[in-house]
Amino acid sequence: MPRRIDKRKTSLEESPIVQELRLSIRKRERELERGIAQADALKQELVCVEREYGERIAPLVYLAHNLDERIFSLKKVRDMVMKGKTVAEAKRIVKERERERDERERERMRSGGREDNAQRENEDNFFRGGEGKNAEKGDTSHSISKKTAPSTELKKLWRKLAYRFHPDLTQDDLDKTKREAVMKQVNDAYQRADIFAMREILTQDAKSEMLADSSCMSERDLREALLDIEESLRRITQKLIAFRKSPWFALSKDMQKAKREKYDYFAYLTMSQEGEVRAREKLIARIERELLRLAQSTRLTRKIA
């Protein structure tokens, strides 16, 4: 049986334009791989920073905020007492006004549901790495936390990726090592319910298969493939920009500086925030003592009268 002759062009027969396109694709693919790795590492770093802040600092910030509200209310009571109201009357008026204010706020939130949904969409866009209209404008959310994807779709994606990349499906040691690395990314994304990361892995695999035998691709196909890679690079760049605009990135830099200077930055923040809380508690105690004296003075004045 005669051997089939491969009529595809060899690299020596290719035009300079096609050769240049292949070189550009390989170069941009390497840049894309580095960008994806950099974005994934930065995202994990910021998630850890946000989690530690939430565990160690956020409760103290929340407490300080509540104490500020208490101080504001007590000062309003004191002002009313100084203008002739009794302490009991002033407290009743302040409480009623705060109730009305809270009701107006609840009504505003109910009527602003669409705006809230838009804000949540912005937060999801930020987690995806700045893709979307607001990200194009440089808008970012302060949260790295993501929306949990439906479990059915997650499982479907996981099964699809596992069938494609499971290490037990190959006998080649090098291929097995590569599959293990990809499956680690898949499992990590599944544990985080990160459906966007899983889709990205699937998309990159499809592109890799398309480019695996690029020798049979026309100049037009190569140009389209290069444009696809350029678009992926643009998205990764937007993701990195969005992450670096996050306050968690600034906090991460402060932590790294503190580590170089041999101290725990979160311990420093905790101590500072605890000092803020103690200062507010002392102020509240002082105002309450002042109100007690005013109440006693008012009762004494009425008895004399």
PDB file of C-alpha atoms in Angstrom:
ATOM      1  CA  MET A   1       0.000   0.000   0.000  1.00  0.00           C
ATOM      2  CA  PRO A   2       1.576   3.327  -1.026  1.00  0.00           C
ATOM      3  CA  ARG A   3       2.396   5.767   1.757  1.00  0.00           C
ATOM      4  CA  ARG A   4       0.250   8.884   1.934  1.00  0.00           C
ATOM      5  CA  ILE A   5       2.154  12.047   1.155  1.00  0.00           C
ATOM      6  CA  ASP A   6       1.672  14.911   3.594  1.00  0.00           C
ATOM      7  CA  LYS A   7       0.954  17.916   1.404  1.00  0.00           C
ATOM      8  CA  ARG A   8       1.088  20.428   4.229  1.00  0.00           C
ATOM      9  CA  LYS A   9       3.710  23.114   3.938  1.00  0.00           C
ATOM     10  CA  THR A  10       6.893  22.687   5.869  1.00  0.00           C
ATOM     11  CA  SER A  11       8.387  25.542   7.840  1.00  0.00           C
ATOM     12  CA  LEU A  12      10.846  26.118   4.977  1.00  0.00           C
ATOM     13  CA  GLU A  13       7.963  26.569   2.494  1.00  0.00           C
ATOM     14  CA  GLU A  14       5.988  28.938   4.719  1.00  0.00           C
ATOM     15  CA  SER A  15       5.784  32.613   3.941  1.00  0.00           C
ATOM     16  CA  PRO A  16       7.638  35.028   6.250  1.00  0.00           C
ATOM     17  CA  ILE A  17       4.265  36.396   7.412  1.00  0.00           C
ATOM     18  CA  VAL A  18       3.062  32.953   8.555  1.00  0.00           C
ATOM     19  CA  GLN A  19       6.347  32.248  10.309  1.00  0.00           C
ATOM     20  CA  GLU A  20       6.128  35.611  12.076  1.00  0.00           C
ATOM     21  CA  LEU A  21       2.547  34.846  13.128  1.00  0.00           C
ATOM     22  CA  ARG A  22       3.605  31.514  14.648  1.00  0.00           C
ATOM     23  CA  LEU A  23       6.420  33.195  16.568  1.00  0.00           C
ATOM     24  CA  SER A  24       4.038  35.888  17.808  1.00  0.00           C
ATOM     25  CA  ILE A  25       1.523  33.284  18.952  1.00  0.00           C
ATOM     26  CA  ARG A  26       4.146  31.349  20.910  1.00  0.00           C
ATOM     27  CA  LYS A  27       5.467  34.545  22.498  1.00  0.00           C
ATOM     28  CA  ARG A  28       2.020  35.816  23.491  1.00  0.00           C
ATOM     29  CA  GLU A  29       1.022  32.377  24.790  1.00  0.00           C
ATOM     30  CA  ARG A  30       3.983  32.445  27.166  1.00  0.00           C
ATOM     31  CA  GLU A  31       3.009  35.951  28.278  1.00  0.00           C
ATOM     32  CA  LEU A  32      -0.560  34.765  28.836  1.00  0.00           C
ATOM     33  CA  GLU A  33       0.594  31.817  30.938  1.00  0.00           C
ATOM     34  CA  ARG A  34       2.706  34.129  33.099  1.00  0.00           C
ATOM     35  CA  GLY A  35      -0.178  36.594  33.415  1.00  0.00           C
ATOM     36  CA  ILE A  36      -2.657  33.902  34.463  1.00  0.00           C
ATOM     37  CA  ALA A  37      -0.238  32.554  37.062  1.00  0.00           C
ATOM     38  CA  GLN A  38       0.447  36.066  38.371  1.00  0.00           C
ATOM     39  CA  ALA A  39      -3.254  36.953  38.574  1.00  0.00           C
ATOM     40  CA  ASP A  40      -4.125  33.693  40.312  1.00  0.00           C
ATOM     41  CA  ALA A  41      -1.337  34.110  42.872  1.00  0.00           C
ATOM     42  CA  LEU A  42      -2.318  37.730  43.550  1.00  0.00           C
ATOM     43  CA  LYS A  43      -5.975  36.810  43.910  1.00  0.00           C
ATOM     44  CA  GLN A  44      -5.161  34.128  46.468  1.00  0.00           C
ATOM     45  CA  GLU A  45      -2.959  36.576  48.368  1.00  0.00           C
ATOM     46  CA  LEU A  46      -5.718  39.194  48.520  1.00  0.00           C
ATOM     47  CA  VAL A  47      -8.310  36.619  49.575  1.00  0.00           C
ATOM     48  CA  CYS A  48      -6.055  35.651  52.497  1.00  0.00           C
ATOM     49  CA  VAL A  49      -5.557  39.315  53.455  1.00  0.00           C
ATOM     50  CA  GLU A  50      -9.299  39.972  53.339  1.00  0.00           C
ATOM     51  CA  ARG A  51     -10.035  36.865  55.409  1.00  0.00           C
ATOM     52  CA  GLU A  52      -7.496  37.773  58.090  1.00  0.00           C
ATOM     53  CA  TYR A  53      -8.771  41.352  58.214  1.00  0.00           C
ATOM     54  CA  GLY A  54     -12.316  40.043  58.597  1.00  0.00           C
ATOM     55  CA  GLU A  55     -11.314  37.802  61.480  1.00  0.00           C
ATOM     56  CA  ARG A  56      -9.016  40.152  63.401  1.00  0.00           C
ATOM     57  CA  ILE A  57      -9.864  43.758  62.540  1.00  0.00           C
ATOM     58  CA  ALA A  58     -13.404  43.978  61.150  1.00  0.00           C
ATOM     59  CA  PRO A  59     -15.133  43.104  64.473  1.00  0.00           C
ATOM     60  CA  LEU A  60     -13.264  45.950  66.182  1.00  0.00           C
ATOM     61  CA  VAL A  61     -14.143  48.358  63.370  1.00  0.00           C
ATOM     62  CA  TYR A  62     -17.794  47.328  63.663  1.00  0.00           C
ATOM     63  CA  LEU A  63     -17.693  47.837  67.432  1.00  0.00           C
ATOM     64  CA  ALA A  64     -16.105  51.280  67.010  1.00  0.00           C
ATOM     65  CA  HIS A  65     -18.839  52.213  64.527  1.00  0.00           C
ATOM     66  CA  ASN A  66     -21.566  51.200  66.983  1.00  0.00           C
ATOM     67  CA  LEU A  67     -19.860  53.194  69.731  1.00  0.00           C
ATOM     68  CA  ASP A  68     -19.763  56.229  67.426  1.00  0.00           C
ATOM     69  CA  GLU A  69     -23.520  55.895  66.961  1.00  0.00           C
ATOM     70  CA  ARG A  70     -23.949  55.720  70.727  1.00  0.00           C
ATOM     71  CA  ILE A  71     -21.776  58.813  71.249  1.00  0.00           C
ATOM     72  CA  PHE A  72     -23.749  60.743  68.646  1.00  0.00           C
ATOM     73  CA  SER A  73     -27.050  59.849  70.347  1.00  0.00           C
ATOM     74  CA  LEU A  74     -25.768  60.789  73.811  1.00  0.00           C
ATOM     75  CA  LYS A  75     -24.496  64.134  72.542  1.00  0.00           C
ATOM     76  CA  LYS A  76     -27.912  64.910  71.069  1.00  0.00           C
ATOM     77  CA  VAL A  77     -29.523  64.021  74.410  1.00  0.00           C
ATOM     78  CA  ARG A  78     -27.057  66.264  76.229  1.00  0.00           C
ATOM     79  CA  ASP A  79     -27.741  69.175  73.873  1.00  0.00           C
ATOM     80  CA  MET A  80     -31.493  68.869  74.463  1.00  0.00           C
ATOM     81  CA  VAL A  81     -31.008  68.714  78.237  1.00  0.00           C
ATOM     82  CA  MET A  82     -28.877  71.850  78.079  1.00  0.00           C
ATOM     83  CA  LYS A  83     -31.805  73.542  76.301  1.00  0.00           C
ATOM     84  CA  GLY A  84     -34.271  72.657  79.042  1.00  0.00           C
ATOM     85  CA  LYS A  85     -35.504  69.129  78.327  1.00  0.00           C
ATOM     86  CA  THR A  86     -35.319  66.471  81.005  1.00  0.00           C
ATOM     87  CA  VAL A  87     -32.970  63.552  80.385  1.00  0.00           C
ATOM     88  CA  ALA A  88     -35.932  61.178  80.014  1.00  0.00           C
ATOM     89  CA  GLU A  89     -37.669  63.478  77.518  1.00  0.00           C
ATOM     90  CA  ALA A  90     -34.495  63.988  75.513  1.00  0.00           C
ATOM     91  CA  LYS A  91     -33.805  60.240  75.341  1.00  0.00           C
ATOM     92  CA  ARG A  92     -37.375  59.581  74.189  1.00  0.00           C
ATOM     93  CA  ILE A  93     -37.156  62.217  71.437  1.00  0.00           C
ATOM     94  CA  VAL A  94     -33.764  60.997  70.233  1.00  0.00           C
ATOM     95  CA  LYS A  95     -34.945  57.385  70.185  1.00  0.00           C
ATOM     96  CA  GLU A  96     -38.050  58.334  68.190  1.00  0.00           C
ATOM     97  CA  ARG A  97     -36.023  60.307  65.658  1.00  0.00           C
ATOM     98  CA  GLU A  98     -33.575  57.427  65.239  1.00  0.00           C
ATOM     99  CA  ARG A  99     -36.481  55.037  64.696  1.00  0.00           C
ATOM    100  CA  GLU A 100     -37.863  57.329  61.971  1.00  0.00           C
ATOM    101  CA  ARG A 101     -34.412  57.613  60.411  1.00  0.00           C
ATOM    102  CA  ASP A 102     -34.006  53.826  60.356  1.00  0.00           C
ATOM    103  CA  GLU A 103     -37.434  53.458  58.757  1.00  0.00           C
ATOM    104  CA  ARG A 104     -36.528  55.935  56.025  1.00  0.00           C
ATOM    105  CA  GLU A 105     -33.289  54.043  55.427  1.00  0.00           C
ATOM    106  CA  ARG A 106     -35.129  50.724  55.126  1.00  0.00           C
ATOM    107  CA  GLU A 107     -37.582  52.292  52.678  1.00  0.00           C
ATOM    108  CA  ARG A 108     -34.720  53.715  50.637  1.00  0.00           C
ATOM    109  CA  MET A 109     -33.072  50.300  50.477  1.00  0.00           C
ATOM    110  CA  ARG A 110     -36.334  48.651  49.413  1.00  0.00           C
ATOM    111  CA  SER A 111     -36.879  51.183  46.619  1.00  0.00           C
ATOM    112  CA  GLY A 112     -33.239  50.976  45.578  1.00  0.00           C
ATOM    113  CA  GLY A 113     -33.192  47.246  44.909  1.00  0.00           C
ATOM    114  CA  ARG A 114     -32.154  47.714  41.305  1.00  0.00           C
ATOM    115  CA  GLU A 115     -29.205  49.856  42.314  1.00  0.00           C
ATOM    116  CA  ASP A 116     -28.161  47.218  44.846  1.00  0.00           C
ATOM    117  CA  ASN A 117     -28.310  44.543  42.152  1.00  0.00           C
ATOM    118  CA  ALA A 118     -26.131  46.716  39.918  1.00  0.00           C
ATOM    119  CA  GLN A 119     -23.608  47.079  42.745  1.00  0.00           C
ATOM    120  CA  ARG A 120     -23.532  43.313  43.260  1.00  0.00           C
ATOM    121  CA  GLU A 121     -22.927  42.904  39.526  1.00  0.00           C
ATOM    122  CA  ASN A 122     -20.003  45.304  39.795  1.00  0.00           C
ATOM    123  CA  GLU A 123     -18.588  43.217  42.638  1.00  0.00           C
ATOM    124  CA  ASP A 124     -18.924  40.065  40.535  1.00  0.00           C
ATOM    125  CA  ASN A 125     -17.209  41.841  37.640  1.00  0.00           C
ATOM    126  CA  PHE A 126     -14.356  42.766  39.952  1.00  0.00           C
ATOM    127  CA  PHE A 127     -13.925  39.179  41.070  1.00  0.00           C
ATOM    128  CA  ARG A 128     -13.881  38.054  37.453  1.00  0.00           C
ATOM    129  CA  GLY A 129     -11.003  40.461  37.040  1.00  0.00           C
ATOM    130  CA  GLY A 130     -12.496  43.691  35.761  1.00  0.00           C
ATOM    131  CA  GLU A 131     -14.501  42.307  32.848  1.00  0.00           C
ATOM    132  CA  GLY A 132     -17.589  44.356  32.118  1.00  0.00           C
ATOM    133  CA  LYS A 133     -18.636  47.951  31.559  1.00  0.00           C
ATOM    134  CA  ASN A 134     -17.696  49.280  34.961  1.00  0.00           C
ATOM    135  CA  ALA A 135     -14.331  47.550  34.869  1.00  0.00           C
ATOM    136  CA  GLU A 136     -13.536  49.227  31.558  1.00  0.00           C
ATOM    137  CA  LYS A 137     -13.964  52.529  33.399  1.00  0.00           C
ATOM    138  CA  GLY A 138     -11.637  51.378  36.151  1.00  0.00           C
ATOM    139  CA  ASP A 139     -14.478  50.831  38.656  1.00  0.00           C
ATOM    140  CA  THR A 140     -13.679  48.226  41.316  1.00  0.00           C
ATOM    141  CA  SER A 141     -15.301  46.749  44.390  1.00  0.00           C
ATOM    142  CA  HIS A 142     -13.630  46.531  47.771  1.00  0.00           C
ATOM    143  CA  SER A 143     -14.423  42.876  48.080  1.00  0.00           C
ATOM    144  CA  ILE A 144     -12.629  39.918  46.565  1.00  0.00           C
ATOM    145  CA  SER A 145     -15.325  37.547  47.728  1.00  0.00           C
ATOM    146  CA  LYS A 146     -17.270  35.959  44.921  1.00  0.00           C
ATOM    147  CA  LYS A 147     -20.824  34.916  44.289  1.00  0.00           C
ATOM    148  CA  THR A 148     -21.326  31.203  44.799  1.00  0.00           C
ATOM    149  CA  ALA A 149     -22.129  29.479  41.525  1.00  0.00           C
ATOM    150  CA  PRO A 150     -24.935  26.910  41.206  1.00  0.00           C
ATOM    151  CA  SER A 151     -23.683  23.556  42.429  1.00  0.00           C
ATOM    152  CA  THR A 152     -25.137  21.685  39.436  1.00  0.00           C
ATOM    153  CA  GLU A 153     -23.150  23.753  36.942  1.00  0.00           C
ATOM    154  CA  LEU A 154     -20.035  23.499  39.097  1.00  0.00           C
ATOM    155  CA  LYS A 155     -20.310  19.720  39.219  1.00  0.00           C
ATOM    156  CA  LYS A 156     -20.894  19.533  35.482  1.00  0.00           C
ATOM    157  CA  LEU A 157     -17.798  21.628  34.791  1.00  0.00           C
ATOM    158  CA  TRP A 158     -15.740  19.651  37.294  1.00  0.00           C
ATOM    159  CA  ARG A 159     -16.704  16.322  35.670  1.00  0.00           C
ATOM    160  CA  LYS A 160     -15.887  17.691  32.219  1.00  0.00           C
ATOM    161  CA  LEU A 161     -12.477  18.945  33.331  1.00  0.00           C
ATOM    162  CA  ALA A 162     -11.722  15.804  35.334  1.00  0.00           C
ATOM    163  CA  TYR A 163     -12.511  13.647  32.299  1.00  0.00           C
ATOM    164  CA  ARG A 164     -10.137  15.794  30.250  1.00  0.00           C
ATOM    165  CA  PHE A 165      -7.261  16.190  32.723  1.00  0.00           C
ATOM    166  CA  HIS A 166      -7.367  13.347  35.245  1.00  0.00           C
ATOM    167  CA  PRO A 167      -3.767  12.062  35.706  1.00  0.00           C
ATOM    168  CA  ASP A 168      -4.863   8.423  35.699  1.00  0.00           C
ATOM    169  CA  LEU A 169      -5.971   8.745  32.075  1.00  0.00           C
ATOM    170  CA  THR A 170      -2.390   8.845  30.774  1.00  0.00           C
ATOM    171  CA  GLN A 171       0.704   6.682  31.102  1.00  0.00           C
ATOM    172  CA  ASP A 172       3.174   9.360  30.030  1.00  0.00           C
ATOM    173  CA  ASP A 173       5.043  10.748  33.060  1.00  0.00           C
ATOM    174  CA  LEU A 174       5.422  14.261  31.646  1.00  0.00           C
ATOM    175  CA  ASP A 175       1.770  14.432  30.617  1.00  0.00           C
ATOM    176  CA  LYS A 176       0.744  13.068  34.030  1.00  0.00           C
ATOM    177  CA  THR A 177       2.684  15.846  35.782  1.00  0.00           C
ATOM    178  CA  LYS A 178       0.987  18.493  33.634  1.00  0.00           C
ATOM    179  CA  ARG A 179      -2.432  16.959  34.291  1.00  0.00           C
ATOM    180  CA  GLU A 180      -1.803  16.903  38.039  1.00  0.00           C
ATOM    181  CA  ALA A 181      -0.994  20.624  37.986  1.00  0.00           C
ATOM    182  CA  VAL A 182      -4.162  21.425  36.027  1.00  0.00           C
ATOM    183  CA  MET A 183      -6.331  19.211  38.250  1.00  0.00           C
ATOM    184  CA  LYS A 184      -4.976  21.027  41.294  1.00  0.00           C
ATOM    185  CA  GLN A 185      -6.210  24.290  39.768  1.00  0.00           C
ATOM    186  CA  VAL A 186      -9.551  22.660  38.948  1.00  0.00           C
ATOM    187  CA  ASN A 187     -10.020  21.280  42.469  1.00  0.00           C
ATOM    188  CA  ASP A 188      -8.990  24.563  44.084  1.00  0.00           C
ATOM    189  CA  ALA A 189     -11.498  26.434  41.921  1.00  0.00           C
ATOM    190  CA  TYR A 190     -14.191  23.869  42.756  1.00  0.00           C
ATOM    191  CA  GLN A 191     -13.566  24.240  46.494  1.00  0.00           C
ATOM    192  CA  ARG A 192     -13.904  28.033  46.153  1.00  0.00           C
ATOM    193  CA  ALA A 193     -17.019  27.638  43.968  1.00  0.00           C
ATOM    194  CA  ASP A 194     -15.105  29.726  41.418  1.00  0.00           C
ATOM    195  CA  ILE A 195     -17.025  28.957  38.264  1.00  0.00           C
ATOM    196  CA  PHE A 196     -15.210  31.677  36.319  1.00  0.00           C
ATOM    197  CA  ALA A 197     -11.803  30.108  36.936  1.00  0.00           C
ATOM    198  CA  MET A 198     -13.123  26.702  35.840  1.00  0.00           C
ATOM    199  CA  ARG A 199     -14.529  28.175  32.640  1.00  0.00           C
ATOM    200  CA  GLU A 200     -11.198  29.882  31.979  1.00  0.00           C
ATOM    201  CA  ILE A 201      -9.370  26.537  32.286  1.00  0.00           C
ATOM    202  CA  LEU A 202     -11.825  24.986  29.831  1.00  0.00           C
ATOM    203  CA  THR A 203     -11.447  27.893  27.402  1.00  0.00           C
ATOM    204  CA  GLN A 204      -7.649  27.769  27.522  1.00  0.00           C
ATOM    205  CA  ASP A 205      -7.727  24.016  26.891  1.00  0.00           C
ATOM    206  CA  ALA A 206      -9.894  24.501  23.815  1.00  0.00           C
ATOM    207  CA  LYS A 207      -7.500  27.135  22.481  1.00  0.00           C
ATOM    208  CA  SER A 208      -4.500  24.916  23.193  1.00  0.00           C
ATOM    209  CA  GLU A 209      -6.052  22.042  21.244  1.00  0.00           C
ATOM    210  CA  MET A 210      -6.733  24.361  18.340  1.00  0.00           C
ATOM    211  CA  LEU A 211      -3.126  25.564  18.313  1.00  0.00           C
ATOM    212  CA  ALA A 212      -1.564  22.154  18.960  1.00  0.00           C
ATOM    213  CA  ASP A 213      -1.428  21.390  15.269  1.00  0.00           C
ATOM    214  CA  SER A 214      -1.024  24.914  13.965  1.00  0.00           C
ATOM    215  CA  SER A 215       0.890  23.653  10.925  1.00  0.00           C
ATOM    216  CA  CYS A 216      -2.408  23.072   9.136  1.00  0.00           C
ATOM    217  CA  MET A 217      -3.777  26.514   9.988  1.00  0.00           C
ATOM    218  CA  SER A 218      -4.080  29.150   7.323  1.00  0.00           C
ATOM    219  CA  GLU A 219      -2.735  32.667   7.690  1.00  0.00           C
ATOM    220  CA  ARG A 220      -6.268  33.841   8.467  1.00  0.00           C
ATOM    221  CA  ASP A 221      -6.672  31.177  11.171  1.00  0.00           C
ATOM    222  CA  LEU A 222      -3.362  32.174  12.718  1.00  0.00           C
ATOM    223  CA  ARG A 223      -4.365  35.833  12.788  1.00  0.00           C
ATOM    224  CA  GLU A 224      -7.652  34.952  14.496  1.00  0.00           C
ATOM    225  CA  ALA A 225      -5.827  32.773  17.014  1.00  0.00           C
ATOM    226  CA  LEU A 226      -3.427  35.618  17.769  1.00  0.00           C
ATOM    227  CA  LEU A 227      -6.362  38.004  18.257  1.00  0.00           C
ATOM    228  CA  ASP A 228      -7.944  35.534  20.701  1.00  0.00           C
ATOM    229  CA  ILE A 229      -4.740  35.374  22.717  1.00  0.00           C
ATOM    230  CA  GLU A 230      -4.443  39.171  22.666  1.00  0.00           C
ATOM    231  CA  GLU A 231      -8.001  39.434  24.007  1.00  0.00           C
ATOM    232  CA  SER A 232      -7.197  36.968  26.790  1.00  0.00           C
ATOM    233  CA  LEU A 233      -4.107  39.011  27.638  1.00  0.00           C
ATOM    234  CA  ARG A 234      -6.239  42.161  27.779  1.00  0.00           C
ATOM    235  CA  ARG A 235      -8.634  40.502  30.237  1.00  0.00           C
ATOM    236  CA  ILE A 236      -5.777  39.294  32.410  1.00  0.00           C
ATOM    237  CA  THR A 237      -4.276  42.798  32.404  1.00  0.00           C
ATOM    238  CA  GLN A 238      -7.644  44.250  33.443  1.00  0.00           C
ATOM    239  CA  LYS A 239      -7.837  41.677  36.219  1.00  0.00           C
ATOM    240  CA  LEU A 240      -4.406  42.616  37.553  1.00  0.00           C
ATOM    241  CA  ILE A 241      -5.242  46.338  37.385  1.00  0.00           C
ATOM    242  CA  ALA A 242      -8.479  45.755  39.294  1.00  0.00           C
ATOM    243  CA  PHE A 243      -6.734  43.708  41.980  1.00  0.00           C
ATOM    244  CA  ARG A 244      -4.046  46.366  42.405  1.00  0.00           C
ATOM    245  CA  LYS A 245      -6.698  49.047  42.903  1.00  0.00           C
ATOM    246  CA  SER A 246      -8.239  47.043  45.727  1.00  0.00           C
ATOM    247  CA  PRO A 247      -7.628  48.298  49.285  1.00  0.00           C
ATOM    248  CA  TRP A 248      -6.578  44.745  50.106  1.00  0.00           C
ATOM    249  CA  PHE A 249      -3.617  45.179  47.759  1.00  0.00           C
ATOM    250  CA  ALA A 250      -2.498  48.304  49.650  1.00  0.00           C
ATOM    251  CA  LEU A 251      -2.944  46.419  52.912  1.00  0.00           C
ATOM    252  CA  SER A 252      -0.918  43.533  51.515  1.00  0.00           C
ATOM    253  CA  LYS A 253       1.923  45.932  50.697  1.00  0.00           C
ATOM    254  CA  ASP A 254       1.829  47.293  54.258  1.00  0.00           C
ATOM    255  CA  MET A 255       1.975  43.721  55.569  1.00  0.00           C
ATOM    256  CA  GLN A 256       5.002  42.931  53.408  1.00  0.00           C
ATOM    257  CA  LYS A 257       6.775  46.066  54.625  1.00  0.00           C
ATOM    258  CA  ALA A 258       6.005  45.147  58.241  1.00  0.00           C
ATOM    259  CA  LYS A 259       7.319  41.630  57.648  1.00  0.00           C
ATOM    260  CA  ARG A 260      10.611  43.048  56.391  1.00  0.00           C
ATOM    261  CA  GLU A 261      10.778  45.190  59.525  1.00  0.00           C
ATOM    262  CA  LYS A 262      10.108  42.126  61.715  1.00  0.00           C
ATOM    263  CA  TYR A 263       6.693  42.902  63.166  1.00  0.00           C
ATOM    264  CA  ASP A 264       3.113  41.666  62.776  1.00  0.00           C
ATOM    265  CA  TYR A 265       1.127  44.314  60.915  1.00  0.00           C
ATOM    266  CA  PHE A 266      -2.249  42.894  61.940  1.00  0.00           C
ATOM    267  CA  ALA A 267      -1.151  42.854  65.578  1.00  0.00           C
ATOM    268  CA  TYR A 268      -0.285  46.535  65.172  1.00  0.00           C
ATOM    269  CA  LEU A 269      -3.698  47.251  63.597  1.00  0.00           C
ATOM    270  CA  THR A 270      -5.461  45.299  66.342  1.00  0.00           C
ATOM    271  CA  MET A 271      -3.692  47.242  69.074  1.00  0.00           C
ATOM    272  CA  SER A 272      -4.476  50.537  67.339  1.00  0.00           C
ATOM    273  CA  GLN A 273      -8.150  49.665  66.855  1.00  0.00           C
ATOM    274  CA  GLU A 274      -8.480  48.468  70.440  1.00  0.00           C
ATOM    275  CA  GLY A 275      -7.146  51.861  71.514  1.00  0.00           C
ATOM    276  CA  GLU A 276      -9.844  53.542  69.410  1.00  0.00           C
ATOM    277  CA  VAL A 277     -12.512  51.391  71.054  1.00  0.00           C
ATOM    278  CA  ARG A 278     -11.256  52.182  74.565  1.00  0.00           C
ATOM    279  CA  ALA A 279     -11.220  55.921  73.791  1.00  0.00           C
ATOM    280  CA  ARG A 280     -14.842  55.762  72.647  1.00  0.00           C
ATOM    281  CA  GLU A 281     -15.887  53.766  75.699  1.00  0.00           C
ATOM    282  CA  LYS A 282     -14.281  56.367  77.973  1.00  0.00           C
ATOM    283  CA  LEU A 283     -16.068  59.182  76.134  1.00  0.00           C
ATOM    284  CA  ILE A 284     -19.407  57.386  76.490  1.00  0.00           C
ATOM    285  CA  ALA A 285     -18.818  56.915  80.222  1.00  0.00           C
ATOM    286  CA  ARG A 286     -17.954  60.611  80.597  1.00  0.00           C
ATOM    287  CA  ILE A 287     -21.079  61.798  78.761  1.00  0.00           C
ATOM    288  CA  GLU A 288     -23.271  59.403  80.770  1.00  0.00           C
ATOM    289  CA  ARG A 289     -21.824  60.758  84.031  1.00  0.00           C
ATOM    290  CA  GLU A 290     -22.499  64.269  82.791  1.00  0.00           C
ATOM    291  CA  LEU A 291     -26.112  63.357  81.985  1.00  0.00           C
ATOM    292  CA  LEU A 292     -26.500  61.788  85.418  1.00  0.00           C
ATOM    293  CA  ARG A 293     -25.314  65.013  87.058  1.00  0.00           C
ATOM    294  CA  LEU A 294     -27.683  67.046  84.894  1.00  0.00           C
ATOM    295  CA  ALA A 295     -30.592  64.780  85.822  1.00  0.00           C
ATOM    296  CA  GLN A 296     -29.783  65.051  89.524  1.00  0.00           C
ATOM    297  CA  SER A 297     -29.442  68.814  89.192  1.00  0.00           C
ATOM    298  CA  THR A 298     -32.836  69.039  87.461  1.00  0.00           C
ATOM    299  CA  ARG A 299     -34.549  66.988  90.180  1.00  0.00           C
ATOM    300  CA  LEU A 300     -32.937  69.112  92.888  1.00  0.00           C
ATOM    301  CA  THR A 301     -34.054  72.316  91.173  1.00  0.00           C
ATOM    302  CA  ARG A 302     -37.632  71.056  90.950  1.00  0.00           C
ATOM    303  CA  LYS A 303     -37.664  70.088  94.630  1.00  0.00           C
ATOM    304  CA  ILE A 304     -36.464  73.543  95.647  1.00  0.00           C
ATOM    305  CA  ALA A 305     -39.065  75.132  93.396  1.00  0.00           C
TER     306      ALA A 305
END
